[in-house]
Tab-separated table of C-alpha atoms and ligand atoms in Angstrom:
chain	number	residue	atom	x	y	z
A	1	MET	CA	76.949	46.424	-17.015
A	2	THR	CA	78.951	49.561	-16.253
A	3	ILE	CA	82.044	50.455	-18.224
A	4	LYS	CA	84.565	53.250	-18.029
A	5	PHE	CA	87.358	54.333	-20.312
A	6	VAL	CA	90.774	55.610	-19.358
A	7	ASN	CA	92.663	57.279	-22.158
A	8	LEU	CA	96.413	57.779	-22.033
A	9	GLY	CA	98.723	59.308	-24.609
A	10	CYS	CA	98.175	60.908	-27.956
A	11	LYS	CA	95.232	62.357	-29.860
A	12	VAL	CA	95.015	59.209	-31.946
A	13	ASN	CA	94.336	57.225	-28.775
A	14	LEU	CA	91.790	59.820	-27.709
A	15	HIS	CA	89.947	59.450	-30.972
A	16	GLU	CA	89.967	55.652	-30.752
A	17	THR	CA	88.746	55.760	-27.154
A	18	GLU	CA	85.872	58.068	-28.130
A	19	GLN	CA	84.894	55.743	-30.992
A	20	LEU	CA	84.952	52.674	-28.743
A	21	ARG	CA	83.093	54.473	-25.956
A	22	LYS	CA	80.346	55.329	-28.434
A	23	ALA	CA	80.251	51.759	-29.786
A	24	CYS	CA	80.039	50.296	-26.253
A	25	TYR	CA	77.276	52.709	-25.312
A	26	GLU	CA	75.341	51.741	-28.430
A	27	ALA	CA	75.909	48.068	-27.550
A	28	GLY	CA	74.115	48.634	-24.227
A	29	PHE	CA	76.874	49.318	-21.689
A	30	SER	CA	76.304	51.991	-19.018
A	31	LEU	CA	79.061	54.557	-19.160
A	32	VAL	CA	80.421	55.895	-15.884
A	33	GLU	CA	82.871	58.701	-15.166
A	34	GLU	CA	86.583	58.094	-14.641
A	35	ASN	CA	86.386	58.686	-10.871
A	36	GLU	CA	83.592	56.092	-10.372
A	37	LYS	CA	83.937	52.320	-10.061
A	38	ALA	CA	82.881	50.247	-13.055
A	39	ASP	CA	82.348	46.543	-13.779
A	40	LEU	CA	84.704	46.854	-16.720
A	41	VAL	CA	87.597	49.278	-17.216
A	42	VAL	CA	89.101	49.794	-20.660
A	43	ILE	CA	92.548	51.400	-20.635
A	44	ASN	CA	93.813	52.703	-23.963
A	45	SER	CA	97.465	52.714	-23.026
A	46	CYS	CA	100.580	54.566	-24.066
A	47	THR	CA	104.257	53.774	-23.858
A	48	VAL	CA	105.910	56.802	-25.423
A	49	THR	CA	107.832	57.767	-22.225
A	50	HIS	CA	108.612	56.151	-18.872
A	51	MET	CA	105.953	58.381	-17.378
A	52	SER	CA	103.372	56.935	-19.809
A	53	ASP	CA	104.443	53.416	-18.835
A	54	ARG	CA	104.028	54.280	-15.185
A	55	LYS	CA	100.573	55.796	-15.744
A	56	SER	CA	99.486	52.706	-17.702
A	57	ARG	CA	100.665	50.433	-14.853
A	58	GLN	CA	98.993	52.613	-12.206
A	59	GLN	CA	95.671	52.562	-14.033
A	60	ILE	CA	95.805	48.779	-14.392
A	61	SER	CA	96.473	48.250	-10.661
A	62	ARG	CA	93.813	50.787	-9.648
A	63	ALA	CA	91.193	49.005	-11.752
A	64	LYS	CA	92.262	45.639	-10.322
A	65	ARG	CA	92.035	47.002	-6.758
A	66	ASP	CA	88.483	48.209	-7.491
A	67	GLY	CA	87.582	44.637	-8.466
A	68	SER	CA	86.841	45.564	-12.091
A	69	LYS	CA	87.465	43.411	-15.104
A	70	VAL	CA	90.370	45.056	-16.944
A	71	VAL	CA	90.932	45.480	-20.670
A	72	VAL	CA	94.238	46.995	-21.763
A	73	MET	CA	94.697	48.020	-25.367
A	74	GLY	CA	97.292	49.865	-27.448
A	75	CYS	CA	100.990	50.574	-27.334
A	76	TYR	CA	101.711	49.315	-23.793
A	77	VAL	CA	100.371	45.887	-24.825
A	78	ASP	CA	102.615	45.816	-27.900
A	79	ILE	CA	105.772	46.512	-25.936
A	80	HIS	CA	105.332	44.813	-22.552
A	81	GLU	CA	104.766	41.238	-21.494
A	82	GLU	CA	103.057	39.813	-18.402
A	83	ILE	CA	100.323	42.422	-18.039
A	84	ASP	CA	97.829	41.578	-15.313
A	85	ALA	CA	94.553	42.096	-17.218
A	86	ASP	CA	91.488	40.112	-18.296
A	87	LEU	CA	91.873	41.043	-21.935
A	88	LEU	CA	94.790	42.451	-23.925
A	89	ILE	CA	94.207	44.122	-27.285
A	90	PRO	CA	97.356	45.017	-29.259
A	91	ASN	CA	97.240	47.904	-31.734
A	92	GLU	CA	96.727	45.677	-34.742
A	93	GLU	CA	93.570	44.177	-33.182
A	94	LYS	CA	92.002	47.461	-32.094
A	95	ASP	CA	89.441	47.290	-34.908
A	96	GLU	CA	88.018	44.184	-33.241
A	97	ALA	CA	87.996	45.740	-29.748
A	98	LEU	CA	84.202	45.836	-29.396
A	99	ALA	CA	83.780	42.197	-30.461
A	100	LYS	CA	86.484	41.102	-28.025
A	101	ILE	CA	84.960	43.066	-25.156
A	102	LEU	CA	81.514	41.582	-25.890
A	103	GLU	CA	83.043	38.119	-25.912
A	104	LEU	CA	84.720	38.793	-22.556
A	105	VAL	CA	81.454	39.803	-20.883
A	106	ALA	CA	79.220	37.348	-22.733
A	107	HIS	CA	78.111	35.644	-19.538
A	108	GLU	CA	77.687	38.733	-17.354
A	109	THR	CA	74.385	40.377	-16.429
A	110	TRP	CA	73.459	43.470	-18.435
A	111	ASN	CA	72.027	46.746	-17.321
A	112	GLN	CA	70.786	48.738	-20.297
A	113	THR	CA	70.988	52.285	-18.958
A	114	GLY	CA	73.630	54.857	-19.780
A	115	TYR	CA	74.237	58.440	-20.716
A	116	THR	CA	75.467	60.179	-23.806
A	117	TYR	CA	78.368	62.577	-23.834
A	118	ASP	CA	78.923	65.553	-25.990
A	119	LYS	CA	81.888	67.634	-27.015
A	120	THR	CA	82.529	70.504	-29.343
A	121	ARG	CA	85.610	69.116	-30.997
A	122	ALA	CA	86.009	65.753	-32.714
A	123	PHE	CA	89.322	64.065	-33.402
A	124	LEU	CA	89.349	62.172	-36.647
A	125	LYS	CA	92.165	59.729	-37.249
A	126	VAL	CA	93.052	59.632	-40.937
A	127	GLN	CA	96.379	57.827	-40.810
A	128	ASP	CA	98.205	55.286	-38.675
A	129	GLY	CA	101.810	54.115	-38.307
A	130	CYS	CA	105.093	55.782	-39.171
A	131	ASN	CA	108.081	54.928	-41.379
A	132	GLN	CA	110.319	57.693	-40.123
A	133	PHE	CA	112.231	55.929	-37.323
A	134	CYS	CA	113.386	58.944	-35.351
A	135	SER	CA	116.182	57.516	-33.244
A	136	TYR	CA	114.414	58.077	-29.878
A	137	CYS	CA	110.946	56.872	-30.855
A	138	ILE	CA	109.409	53.463	-30.271
A	139	ILE	CA	106.224	54.253	-32.197
A	140	PRO	CA	107.227	52.838	-35.621
A	141	TYR	CA	107.920	49.521	-33.832
A	142	ALA	CA	104.687	49.702	-31.818
A	143	ARG	CA	102.342	51.048	-34.507
A	144	GLY	CA	103.894	49.590	-37.633
A	145	ARG	CA	104.196	51.049	-41.128
A	146	ALA	CA	102.444	54.224	-42.258
A	147	LYS	CA	98.974	53.659	-43.644
A	148	SER	CA	96.476	56.281	-44.859
A	149	TYR	CA	92.755	55.727	-44.595
A	150	PRO	CA	90.713	55.933	-47.806
A	151	TYR	CA	89.260	59.312	-48.814
A	152	GLU	CA	85.697	57.963	-48.993
A	153	GLN	CA	85.849	56.593	-45.444
A	154	ILE	CA	87.213	59.891	-44.090
A	155	LYS	CA	84.607	61.942	-45.941
A	156	GLN	CA	81.851	59.705	-44.613
A	157	GLU	CA	83.159	60.101	-41.048
A	158	VAL	CA	83.287	63.878	-41.442
A	159	VAL	CA	79.650	63.886	-42.608
A	160	GLU	CA	78.657	61.820	-39.553
A	161	LEU	CA	80.567	64.080	-37.153
A	162	LEU	CA	78.866	67.133	-38.621
A	163	GLU	CA	75.487	65.439	-38.199
A	164	HIS	CA	76.367	64.926	-34.522
A	165	GLY	CA	76.812	68.679	-34.180
A	166	PHE	CA	80.567	68.961	-33.764
A	167	LYS	CA	81.757	72.470	-34.494
A	168	GLU	CA	85.388	71.610	-35.058
A	169	ILE	CA	87.155	68.618	-36.542
A	170	VAL	CA	90.800	67.857	-35.853
A	171	LEU	CA	92.573	65.588	-38.328
A	172	THR	CA	95.061	63.363	-36.544
A	173	GLY	CA	97.457	60.558	-37.337
A	174	ILE	CA	100.592	59.009	-35.940
A	175	ASN	CA	102.478	60.742	-38.744
A	176	LEU	CA	99.773	62.903	-40.289
A	177	SER	CA	102.257	64.500	-42.698
A	178	SER	CA	102.786	61.172	-44.436
A	179	PHE	CA	99.118	60.987	-45.406
A	180	GLY	CA	98.632	59.878	-49.014
A	181	LYS	CA	102.272	58.911	-49.662
A	182	GLU	CA	101.188	55.417	-50.775
A	183	TRP	CA	99.306	57.003	-53.685
A	184	ASP	CA	101.888	59.730	-54.417
A	185	GLU	CA	99.515	62.224	-52.888
A	186	SER	CA	99.647	64.351	-49.757
A	187	LEU	CA	97.771	65.787	-46.821
A	188	GLY	CA	96.995	68.776	-49.041
A	189	HIS	CA	95.039	66.494	-51.381
A	190	LEU	CA	92.985	65.301	-48.418
A	191	LEU	CA	92.142	68.905	-47.519
A	192	THR	CA	90.949	69.503	-51.059
A	193	ALA	CA	88.874	66.305	-50.960
A	194	LEU	CA	87.239	67.445	-47.699
A	195	LYS	CA	86.337	70.867	-49.106
A	196	GLU	CA	83.022	69.627	-50.456
A	197	VAL	CA	81.846	68.093	-47.155
A	198	ILE	CA	83.299	70.275	-44.411
A	199	GLY	CA	81.493	73.512	-45.358
A	200	GLU	CA	82.188	76.313	-42.852
A	201	THR	CA	83.025	73.982	-39.948
A	202	ARG	CA	86.352	74.592	-38.270
A	203	LEU	CA	89.118	72.248	-39.380
A	204	ARG	CA	92.334	71.862	-37.404
A	205	LEU	CA	95.398	69.748	-38.105
A	206	GLY	CA	97.251	67.610	-35.578
A	207	SER	CA	101.021	67.478	-35.298
A	208	LEU	CA	102.886	68.085	-38.579
A	209	GLU	CA	106.384	67.431	-39.858
A	210	PRO	CA	108.104	70.455	-41.490
A	211	HIS	CA	108.352	68.855	-44.958
A	212	VAL	CA	104.562	68.983	-45.412
A	213	ILE	CA	104.570	72.797	-45.533
A	214	THR	CA	104.725	73.937	-49.162
A	215	GLU	CA	103.100	76.755	-51.120
A	216	ASP	CA	100.708	74.222	-52.634
A	217	PHE	CA	99.742	72.871	-49.212
A	218	LEU	CA	99.104	76.351	-47.806
A	219	ARG	CA	97.019	77.289	-50.850
A	220	ARG	CA	94.843	74.231	-50.203
A	221	THR	CA	94.371	75.245	-46.546
A	222	GLN	CA	93.202	78.687	-47.685
A	223	GLU	CA	90.406	77.088	-49.681
A	224	ILE	CA	88.826	75.752	-46.465
A	225	PRO	CA	86.747	78.564	-44.883
A	226	GLY	CA	86.991	77.123	-41.366
A	227	PHE	CA	90.710	76.301	-41.488
A	228	CYS	CA	92.381	76.989	-38.125
A	229	PRO	CA	95.810	78.610	-38.533
A	230	GLN	CA	97.518	76.655	-35.786
A	231	PHE	CA	100.502	74.718	-37.083
A	232	HIS	CA	101.953	72.259	-34.617
A	233	LEU	CA	105.282	71.791	-36.397
A	234	SER	CA	107.366	69.201	-34.640
A	235	LEU	CA	110.872	70.626	-33.999
A	236	GLN	CA	112.467	68.415	-31.271
A	237	SER	CA	115.758	70.339	-31.326
A	238	GLY	CA	117.076	73.618	-32.672
A	239	SER	CA	120.583	72.189	-33.054
A	240	GLU	CA	121.586	70.778	-36.431
A	241	THR	CA	123.888	68.163	-34.887
A	242	VAL	CA	121.278	66.962	-32.396
A	243	LEU	CA	118.692	66.753	-35.199
A	244	LYS	CA	121.114	64.505	-37.089
A	245	ARG	CA	121.508	62.205	-34.088
A	246	MET	CA	117.734	62.164	-33.764
A	247	ASN	CA	117.464	61.041	-37.408
A	248	ARG	CA	115.202	64.003	-38.154
A	249	HIS	CA	115.582	64.962	-41.789
A	250	TYR	CA	115.773	68.770	-41.710
A	251	THR	CA	118.061	71.498	-40.459
A	252	PRO	CA	116.987	74.448	-38.304
A	253	GLY	CA	117.426	76.647	-41.405
A	254	GLU	CA	115.016	74.506	-43.426
A	255	TYR	CA	112.546	74.532	-40.546
A	256	LYS	CA	112.719	78.329	-40.408
A	257	GLU	CA	111.968	78.552	-44.148
A	258	LYS	CA	108.759	76.583	-43.554
A	259	VAL	CA	107.717	78.902	-40.730
A	260	ASP	CA	108.388	81.917	-42.966
A	261	LEU	CA	106.180	80.399	-45.675
A	262	ILE	CA	103.348	79.943	-43.152
A	263	ARG	CA	103.685	83.494	-41.865
A	264	GLU	CA	103.553	84.932	-45.386
A	265	VAL	CA	100.092	83.403	-45.719
A	266	TYR	CA	98.910	83.589	-42.089
A	267	PRO	CA	100.797	86.445	-40.373
A	268	HIS	CA	99.242	85.715	-36.932
A	269	ALA	CA	99.314	81.928	-37.139
A	270	ALA	CA	100.076	80.013	-33.979
A	271	ILE	CA	103.298	78.100	-34.494
A	272	THR	CA	103.425	75.470	-31.767
A	273	THR	CA	105.885	72.639	-31.302
A	274	ASP	CA	107.447	69.780	-29.326
A	275	VAL	CA	111.038	69.903	-28.100
A	276	ILE	CA	113.065	67.201	-26.373
A	277	VAL	CA	115.700	68.507	-23.974
A	278	GLY	CA	118.672	66.500	-22.747
A	279	PHE	CA	118.879	64.191	-25.763
A	280	PRO	CA	121.862	61.814	-25.286
A	281	GLU	CA	125.196	63.620	-25.541
A	282	GLU	CA	123.493	67.029	-26.001
A	283	THR	CA	126.210	69.534	-25.117
A	284	GLU	CA	125.597	72.856	-23.404
A	285	GLU	CA	126.400	74.553	-26.704
A	286	GLU	CA	123.843	72.463	-28.580
A	287	PHE	CA	121.244	73.282	-25.948
A	288	ARG	CA	122.061	77.020	-26.324
A	289	GLU	CA	121.502	76.619	-30.091
A	290	THR	CA	118.027	75.296	-29.321
A	291	LEU	CA	117.280	78.214	-26.996
A	292	ALA	CA	118.400	80.719	-29.623
A	293	PHE	CA	116.385	79.011	-32.350
A	294	VAL	CA	113.240	78.842	-30.220
A	295	GLU	CA	113.558	82.559	-29.562
A	296	GLU	CA	114.097	83.266	-33.265
A	297	ILE	CA	110.948	81.367	-34.258
A	298	ALA	CA	108.947	82.831	-31.335
A	299	PHE	CA	106.733	79.821	-30.786
A	300	SER	CA	103.310	80.573	-29.388
A	301	HIS	CA	103.175	77.369	-27.361
A	302	MET	CA	105.591	74.536	-26.696
A	303	HIS	CA	105.442	71.019	-25.305
A	304	ILE	CA	108.787	70.377	-23.658
A	305	PHE	CA	109.900	66.866	-22.778
A	306	SER	CA	113.017	65.724	-20.971
A	307	TYR	CA	114.503	62.840	-22.895
A	308	SER	CA	113.956	59.373	-21.479
A	309	PRO	CA	115.344	56.303	-23.247
A	310	ARG	CA	112.953	53.843	-24.883
A	311	GLN	CA	114.460	50.366	-24.916
A	312	GLY	CA	114.871	49.015	-28.438
A	313	THR	CA	115.541	52.406	-30.041
A	314	PRO	CA	118.992	53.485	-31.355
A	315	ALA	CA	119.110	56.530	-29.044
A	316	ALA	CA	118.816	54.284	-25.983
A	317	ARG	CA	122.289	52.934	-26.787
A	318	ARG	CA	123.814	56.421	-26.468
A	319	ILE	CA	125.025	58.007	-23.230
A	320	ASP	CA	122.141	59.435	-21.241
A	321	LEU	CA	122.652	62.806	-19.530
A	322	HIS	CA	122.427	63.317	-15.781
A	323	PRO	CA	118.788	63.894	-14.699
A	324	GLU	CA	119.751	67.197	-13.037
A	325	VAL	CA	121.105	68.521	-16.348
A	326	LYS	CA	117.879	67.584	-18.121
A	327	LYS	CA	115.819	69.158	-15.357
A	328	ARG	CA	117.718	72.442	-15.539
A	329	ARG	CA	117.499	72.614	-19.326
A	330	ASN	CA	113.800	71.793	-19.173
A	331	ARG	CA	113.190	74.622	-16.702
A	332	GLU	CA	115.199	77.097	-18.753
A	333	LEU	CA	113.320	76.274	-21.940
A	334	HIS	CA	109.993	76.389	-20.078
A	335	ASP	CA	110.734	79.921	-18.889
A	336	LEU	CA	111.545	81.018	-22.409
A	337	ALA	CA	108.425	79.306	-23.796
A	338	ALA	CA	106.223	81.066	-21.207
A	339	LYS	CA	107.706	84.462	-22.110
A	340	LEU	CA	107.193	83.872	-25.846
A	341	LYS	CA	103.634	82.703	-25.294
A	342	GLU	CA	102.749	85.833	-23.348
A	343	GLU	CA	104.256	88.027	-26.059
A	344	TYR	CA	102.226	86.182	-28.689
A	345	LEU	CA	99.002	86.518	-26.682
A	346	ASP	CA	99.598	90.234	-26.033
A	347	GLY	CA	99.441	90.731	-29.797
A	348	PHE	CA	95.714	89.826	-29.690
A	349	VAL	CA	94.622	92.470	-27.166
A	350	GLY	CA	92.182	94.871	-28.844
A	351	LYS	CA	91.708	92.502	-31.807
A	352	GLU	CA	88.780	90.270	-32.754
A	353	VAL	CA	89.012	86.518	-32.224
A	354	GLU	CA	86.641	83.739	-33.141
A	355	VAL	CA	85.889	81.573	-30.100
A	356	LEU	CA	84.328	78.139	-29.918
A	357	PHE	CA	82.922	77.986	-26.383
A	358	GLU	CA	83.134	74.792	-24.372
A	359	GLN	CA	82.464	74.665	-20.616
A	360	ASP	CA	82.082	77.505	-18.091
A	361	SER	CA	82.236	80.234	-20.757
A	362	ARG	CA	85.736	79.119	-21.727
A	363	GLY	CA	86.681	78.341	-25.258
A	364	LEU	CA	89.410	78.257	-27.862
A	365	THR	CA	90.196	80.538	-30.772
A	366	ARG	CA	91.151	79.270	-34.197
A	367	GLU	CA	94.772	79.673	-33.058
A	368	TYR	CA	94.032	77.367	-30.086
A	369	ILE	CA	94.296	80.163	-27.535
A	370	GLN	CA	92.317	79.725	-24.338
A	371	VAL	CA	89.646	82.443	-23.918
A	372	PHE	CA	87.392	83.297	-20.984
A	373	SER	CA	84.248	85.382	-21.264
A	374	GLU	CA	82.905	87.215	-18.216
A	375	GLU	CA	79.487	87.065	-19.863
A	376	GLU	CA	77.975	83.575	-19.767
A	377	LYS	CA	78.332	81.738	-23.070
A	378	PRO	CA	76.448	78.577	-24.032
A	379	GLU	CA	78.482	75.462	-24.816
A	380	ASN	CA	79.184	74.579	-28.417
A	381	THR	CA	78.590	78.055	-29.819
A	382	ILE	CA	80.940	80.179	-31.896
A	383	GLU	CA	81.249	83.937	-31.496
A	384	THR	CA	83.614	86.606	-32.746
A	385	LEU	CA	84.594	88.921	-29.885
A	386	VAL	CA	87.135	91.611	-29.076
A	387	VAL	CA	89.948	90.715	-26.662
A	388	LYS	CA	89.969	93.032	-23.634
A	389	GLU	CA	93.082	91.783	-21.881
A	390	ARG	CA	95.455	88.902	-21.247
A	391	LYS	CA	95.469	87.168	-17.871
A	392	LYS	CA	98.450	84.808	-17.649
A	393	GLU	CA	98.001	82.315	-20.525
A	394	GLU	CA	94.378	83.211	-21.225
A	395	LEU	CA	92.646	85.970	-23.145
A	396	ARG	CA	89.612	87.743	-21.659
A	397	VAL	CA	86.783	88.881	-23.930
B	401	SF4	S1	107.817	60.964	-36.884
B	401	SF4	FE1	109.433	60.296	-35.493
B	401	SF4	S2	108.660	60.876	-33.483
B	401	SF4	FE2	106.891	60.902	-34.854
B	401	SF4	S3	105.982	58.854	-34.698
B	401	SF4	FE3	107.392	58.795	-36.425
B	401	SF4	S4	109.321	58.049	-35.558
B	401	SF4	FE4	108.064	58.739	-33.838
C-alpha cells in the first residue's frame, strides 16, 4: 500500500512526520513523493495562522479528490470540527498514530516495496506544550501544558540519529526554552547531558525565548564542540507597549542585554528572529519603535508575519488593523530585514566557514547561512572553505 506524508507548520511537526514516515516504512508501506498519488495520505496539520488553516484544508480536499484515504493529525484536528477525513488524530493521540493507521488499513491489500530517504539534518523534539499564553497564540490551547522529555530518552535518540549518519541535530520543542522547568533545571542542563553522546556532531537549537540566555547557558553551549552559533531569539515586537499587550514577559532593553551577552561569547553569531507586524491597535509610532529596534540589533535573518487573529485567544478580542496597513508595515520591515541580512553576510567574505553540504553543492554554515560551491560537493559532507563573494542571500565558496 502506498502512503505519502504532507507536513505543515513548525519544526516539531516536521520531526513527528519524519518519525512516523520511518515507522510506516518499517511497517511495510511504500513511500511515495508529495506530488504522486497515494492510497493513503497523512497530513500533519497546522493551525497557527489563517494561511495554515487554508493549507490544511487544501491538502485534505486534494487528497480526497485523488481518491486517497485521508488521515489528518495535529493542531488543525484539535481546533476544528467536521473535518472530512477517514481518520483524525489529535495531538494527544499522536504517539498512537502508527497503530491507528494500521487499524484503518487492516483490511487493505499490502505491497511491501518502498524506498528509504536520507537527510543531513535531524530534528529532535525534546519538549512539547507551552504555559506562556502569549495573547495572540492558540498553541497552549492546542498543545497543552509544557512537558520535557526525559534525558535518557533524548540521549538514546541522539545515539540512534548519529548511527543513521546525521551530521547535524536540531533540538526543537514548542517552547524549547522551558525545557527542564518541571525539575528546576534548564535547557543548559540538557546540553551538558548531551555532551557525552554528541561528540563533534553539529548541534543547533530551535526557537528560543530571551530568558533562556544567561552566562551559565552560554558557557554550557561552549562545551559542545559542534555547537552552531545561530540563536533564533523570538522577538515579536520591538515596542515595549506592544510586547505588554502580547503578554510577552520582557522589554526591548532586556532583549538587547541578552543579545549583547551572546555577542560577547560569539561575536559573529547569527541572531535570527520572528516579528509580528500589525498586532491589534499597533500605532505607527509603535511600529517605528520596532523598526528602530530591529536596526539596532541588526538581525541576520527575520521571519515576518502579519498578524491574523486566532479565535479563542485574548488578542482576537482587540481591534484588528486594516489589511493594507499590515501589508505596508510588512513590506517595510521586509526591506529592512533584507538590508541587514546582506550586511551580515558581507562580513563573511574572505573568511572561512564550515559548510554541511546537502543537495546540488549547496549547504549551510553553522550560522545557518546558505552556501553554494562552484566545485561539486558530495551530499552529507562537511568542509571548511573560504567565502569568495556574496550573491544575494547566498555565499559563494
Ligand atoms: S511562547 Fe508564546 S508564541 Fe510560543 S508557543 Fe508559547 S504561547 Fe505560543
